[in-house]
CSV table of C-alpha atoms and ligand atoms in Angstrom, one decimal:
chain,number,residue,atom,x,y,z
A,10,MET,CA,-156.7,136.8,255.8
A,11,LYS,CA,-153.4,136.7,257.7
A,12,THR,CA,-150.9,139.5,258.3
A,13,PRO,CA,-147.6,138.6,256.5
A,14,ASN,CA,-145.0,137.6,259.1
A,15,ILE,CA,-141.4,138.4,258.0
A,16,LEU,CA,-138.1,137.1,259.5
A,17,ILE,CA,-135.1,139.3,258.9
A,18,VAL,CA,-131.6,137.8,259.4
A,19,GLU,CA,-129.1,140.7,259.2
A,20,ASP,CA,-126.0,141.4,261.3
A,21,GLU,CA,-126.1,145.2,260.6
A,22,THR,CA,-128.6,145.9,263.4
A,23,ASP,CA,-129.3,149.5,262.3
A,24,LEU,CA,-130.2,148.4,258.8
A,25,ALA,CA,-132.3,145.5,260.2
A,26,GLU,CA,-134.2,147.9,262.4
A,27,VAL,CA,-134.9,150.4,259.6
A,28,VAL,CA,-136.1,147.6,257.4
A,29,ARG,CA,-138.3,146.2,260.2
A,30,ASP,CA,-139.9,149.7,260.7
A,31,TYR,CA,-140.7,149.9,257.0
A,32,LEU,CA,-142.2,146.5,256.9
A,33,ILE,CA,-144.3,147.1,260.0
A,34,ALA,CA,-145.5,150.4,258.4
A,35,ALA,CA,-146.5,148.3,255.4
A,36,GLY,CA,-148.8,146.2,257.6
A,37,MET,CA,-146.5,143.2,258.3
A,38,THR,CA,-145.2,141.7,261.5
A,39,VAL,CA,-141.4,141.2,261.8
A,40,ASP,CA,-138.9,139.2,263.9
A,41,MET,CA,-135.2,139.8,263.6
A,42,LEU,CA,-132.0,137.7,264.1
A,43,PHE,CA,-128.6,139.3,264.1
A,44,GLU,CA,-126.6,136.3,263.3
A,45,GLY,CA,-127.0,133.0,261.4
A,46,THR,CA,-126.7,130.3,264.1
A,47,ASP,CA,-130.4,129.8,264.8
A,48,ALA,CA,-131.6,131.1,261.5
A,49,ILE,CA,-132.4,127.7,259.8
A,50,ALA,CA,-134.4,126.4,262.7
A,51,THR,CA,-136.2,129.7,263.2
A,52,ALA,CA,-137.0,130.2,259.5
A,53,ALA,CA,-138.2,126.6,259.2
A,54,SER,CA,-140.5,126.9,262.2
A,55,GLY,CA,-143.5,127.5,260.0
A,56,LYS,CA,-144.2,130.9,261.6
A,57,TYR,CA,-143.0,133.0,258.7
A,58,ASP,CA,-144.2,133.9,255.3
A,59,LEU,CA,-140.9,135.3,254.0
A,60,LEU,CA,-137.3,135.5,254.9
A,61,VAL,CA,-135.0,138.5,254.3
A,62,LEU,CA,-131.6,137.0,254.4
A,63,ASP,CA,-128.2,138.7,254.4
A,64,LEU,CA,-125.4,136.8,252.7
A,65,MET,CA,-122.5,137.6,255.0
A,66,LEU,CA,-123.4,136.7,258.6
A,67,PRO,CA,-121.6,135.7,261.7
A,68,GLY,CA,-122.3,132.1,262.8
A,69,VAL,CA,-123.8,130.4,259.7
A,70,ASP,CA,-123.6,132.4,256.4
A,71,GLY,CA,-126.6,133.2,254.2
A,72,LEU,CA,-125.6,130.8,251.5
A,73,THR,CA,-125.6,127.8,253.9
A,74,ILE,CA,-128.9,129.0,255.4
A,75,CYS,CA,-130.6,129.3,252.0
A,76,ARG,CA,-129.3,125.9,250.8
A,77,GLU,CA,-130.3,124.1,254.0
A,78,LEU,CA,-133.7,125.7,254.2
A,79,ARG,CA,-134.4,124.8,250.5
A,80,LYS,CA,-134.0,121.1,251.3
A,81,THR,CA,-137.1,121.1,253.5
A,82,SER,CA,-139.0,124.4,252.9
A,83,ASP,CA,-140.2,126.6,250.1
A,84,LEU,CA,-140.3,129.7,252.3
A,85,PRO,CA,-139.9,132.7,250.1
A,86,ILE,CA,-136.4,134.1,250.5
A,87,ILE,CA,-135.0,137.5,249.5
A,88,MET,CA,-131.2,137.6,249.7
A,89,THR,CA,-129.3,140.8,250.3
A,90,THR,CA,-125.7,141.2,249.4
A,91,ALA,CA,-123.1,144.0,249.6
A,92,LYS,CA,-121.8,143.5,246.0
A,93,VAL,CA,-123.7,143.4,242.7
A,94,GLU,CA,-121.1,140.9,241.4
A,95,GLU,CA,-122.2,138.5,244.2
A,96,ILE,CA,-125.7,138.3,242.7
A,97,ASP,CA,-124.3,136.9,239.5
A,98,ARG,CA,-122.4,134.3,241.4
A,99,LEU,CA,-125.4,133.4,243.6
A,100,LEU,CA,-127.6,133.1,240.5
A,101,GLY,CA,-125.0,130.6,239.0
A,102,LEU,CA,-125.2,128.6,242.2
A,103,GLU,CA,-129.0,128.2,241.8
A,104,MET,CA,-129.7,128.5,245.5
A,105,GLY,CA,-133.3,128.9,245.0
A,106,ALA,CA,-133.8,132.4,246.5
A,107,ASP,CA,-136.8,134.2,245.2
A,108,ASP,CA,-135.1,137.6,244.7
A,109,TYR,CA,-131.8,139.3,245.3
A,110,LEU,CA,-131.2,142.8,246.4
A,111,CYS,CA,-127.9,144.7,246.4
A,112,LYS,CA,-126.9,146.9,249.3
A,113,PRO,CA,-127.3,149.8,249.8
A,114,PHE,CA,-131.0,149.5,249.0
A,115,SER,CA,-133.8,151.8,249.9
A,116,PRO,CA,-136.1,150.3,252.5
A,117,ARG,CA,-139.0,151.2,250.1
A,118,GLU,CA,-137.4,149.1,247.4
A,119,LEU,CA,-137.2,146.1,249.8
A,120,VAL,CA,-140.8,146.5,250.9
A,121,ALA,CA,-141.8,146.5,247.2
A,122,ARG,CA,-139.8,143.4,246.6
A,123,VAL,CA,-141.3,141.7,249.7
A,124,ARG,CA,-144.8,142.5,248.4
A,125,ALA,CA,-144.0,141.3,244.9
A,126,VAL,CA,-142.7,137.9,246.2
A,127,LEU,CA,-145.6,137.5,248.6
A,128,ARG,CA,-148.1,138.2,245.8
A,129,ARG,CA,-146.5,135.6,243.6
A,130,ARG,CA,-147.0,132.9,246.2
A,131,PRO,CA,-150.2,130.9,245.7
A,132,SER,CA,-151.1,130.9,249.4
A,133,ASN,CA,-154.2,133.0,249.5
A,134,GLU,CA,-154.1,133.1,253.2
A,135,ILE,CA,-151.7,136.0,253.0
A,136,GLY,CA,-153.5,139.2,253.0
A,137,LEU,CA,-152.2,140.6,249.8
A,138,PRO,CA,-154.1,140.7,246.5
A,139,VAL,CA,-153.3,138.1,243.8
A,140,PRO,CA,-152.9,139.7,240.4
A,141,ASP,CA,-154.9,138.6,237.4
A,142,THR,CA,-153.1,136.8,234.7
A,143,ARG,CA,-153.0,139.2,231.8
A,144,LEU,CA,-150.5,137.2,229.8
A,145,LEU,CA,-151.3,133.9,228.3
A,146,ILE,CA,-148.6,131.8,226.7
A,147,ASP,CA,-149.6,128.9,224.3
A,148,GLY,CA,-146.5,126.8,223.8
A,149,ASP,CA,-148.3,124.6,221.1
A,150,LYS,CA,-149.1,127.5,218.9
A,151,TRP,CA,-146.1,129.7,219.8
A,152,ARG,CA,-148.5,132.4,220.6
A,153,ALA,CA,-148.7,134.8,223.4
A,154,THR,CA,-151.7,137.0,224.1
A,155,LEU,CA,-152.0,140.0,226.5
A,156,ASP,CA,-155.5,140.9,227.6
A,157,GLY,CA,-156.7,138.6,224.8
A,158,ALA,CA,-154.8,140.4,222.0
A,159,ASP,CA,-152.1,138.6,220.1
A,160,LEU,CA,-148.6,140.0,220.8
A,161,ASP,CA,-147.4,138.8,217.4
A,162,LEU,CA,-144.0,137.6,218.7
A,163,THR,CA,-141.2,136.2,216.7
A,164,ARG,CA,-140.1,132.7,217.7
A,165,ARG,CA,-137.1,134.0,219.6
A,166,GLU,CA,-139.2,136.7,221.4
A,167,PHE,CA,-141.7,134.0,222.3
A,168,SER,CA,-139.0,131.6,223.6
A,169,LEU,CA,-137.5,134.3,225.8
A,170,LEU,CA,-140.8,135.4,227.2
A,171,ALA,CA,-141.9,131.8,227.9
A,172,ALA,CA,-138.6,131.2,229.7
A,173,LEU,CA,-139.0,134.3,231.9
A,174,ALA,CA,-142.7,133.9,232.6
A,175,ALA,CA,-142.3,130.2,233.6
A,176,ARG,CA,-140.4,131.3,236.7
A,177,PRO,CA,-142.0,134.6,237.9
A,178,GLY,CA,-139.7,136.6,240.0
A,179,ARG,CA,-136.7,134.5,239.4
A,180,VAL,CA,-133.8,136.7,238.2
A,181,PHE,CA,-132.0,135.2,235.2
A,182,SER,CA,-128.6,136.2,233.8
A,183,ARG,CA,-128.3,136.7,230.1
A,184,ASP,CA,-126.4,133.5,229.8
A,185,GLN,CA,-129.1,131.5,231.6
A,186,LEU,CA,-131.7,133.0,229.4
A,187,LEU,CA,-129.7,132.1,226.3
A,188,SER,CA,-129.5,128.4,227.4
A,189,LEU,CA,-133.1,128.3,228.6
A,190,ALA,CA,-134.7,130.0,225.6
A,191,PHE,CA,-132.4,129.0,222.8
A,192,PRO,CA,-130.7,125.8,223.8
A,193,ASP,CA,-130.0,124.8,220.1
A,194,ASP,CA,-129.6,128.2,218.6
A,195,THR,CA,-125.9,129.1,218.5
A,196,ALA,CA,-126.6,132.2,216.5
A,197,VAL,CA,-128.0,134.1,219.5
A,198,PHE,CA,-125.5,136.0,221.7
A,199,ASP,CA,-125.5,137.7,225.1
A,200,ARG,CA,-126.5,141.1,223.9
A,201,THR,CA,-129.0,139.8,221.5
A,202,VAL,CA,-131.1,139.0,224.6
A,203,ASP,CA,-131.3,142.8,225.3
A,204,SER,CA,-132.6,143.6,221.8
A,205,HIS,CA,-135.3,140.8,222.1
A,206,ILE,CA,-136.3,142.1,225.5
A,207,ARG,CA,-136.6,145.6,224.1
A,208,ASN,CA,-138.9,144.3,221.4
A,209,LEU,CA,-140.9,142.3,223.9
A,210,ARG,CA,-141.4,145.4,226.0
A,211,ARG,CA,-142.4,147.5,223.0
A,212,LYS,CA,-145.0,145.0,221.9
A,213,MET,CA,-146.5,144.5,225.4
A,214,ASN,CA,-146.6,148.3,225.9
A,215,ALA,CA,-148.3,148.8,222.6
A,216,VAL,CA,-151.0,146.1,223.3
A,217,GLY,CA,-151.6,146.6,227.0
A,218,GLU,CA,-149.4,149.5,228.3
A,219,TRP,CA,-147.7,146.9,230.4
A,220,ASP,CA,-144.1,145.9,231.1
A,221,PRO,CA,-143.8,142.9,233.4
A,222,ILE,CA,-140.0,142.5,232.7
A,223,ARG,CA,-137.7,143.9,235.3
A,224,SER,CA,-134.1,144.8,234.5
A,225,VAL,CA,-131.8,143.8,237.2
A,226,TYR,CA,-128.8,146.1,237.1
A,227,GLY,CA,-125.6,144.2,236.2
A,228,VAL,CA,-127.3,140.9,236.2
A,229,GLY,CA,-130.1,140.3,233.8
A,230,TYR,CA,-133.9,140.1,233.8
A,231,ALA,CA,-136.9,138.9,235.8
A,232,TYR,CA,-140.6,138.5,235.0
A,233,GLU,CA,-142.9,140.2,237.5
A,234,GLY,CA,-146.3,139.3,236.1
B,1,CA,CA1,-123.7,141.2,256.7
């Protein structure tokens, strides 16, 4: 078991230090960089389990860092931005970050996100528990079970849940969910996604008192199973 080692790249030093203190209090070790120039090489050094990456940075910006890093590394990345609208744009760019967080965020929220991303990673060397899989999705039978009980989903609900659960933690916009879950179904619209999500949550809560779908304000949804 290994203590998770986190790299923070953030030019607001006060914020970086607060985040560092919270991560250390949560049992992790932390290094910080206050600008982007050396971030790619440092993050790719293999020393780190997760990168907390600010978008707007002096030197090399977060977008470039994320893209360059993704060419050679699957290091988990949480991107932080100052504008919620930015997140939508970043999602559209498919940069491959694992999560996005809008400033101002509470350090507690960041710690929770870091834990969630680390838990999703298959590497069992990291000293965090791996959750059991409660949800089983059978694409051949269009059937999803929670704790062994059939959720009795409609086809659209099933498609939506399957699309979300296929990429745990990835934040999807409503548009992305529409094209992923209903590529040939032109009768489904943006806000229809919301009503299907509501139904999914109701059914999962009824069967297992469980809601693995996270609403991302102003953006869309993510599956946090
Ligand atoms: Ca910044």
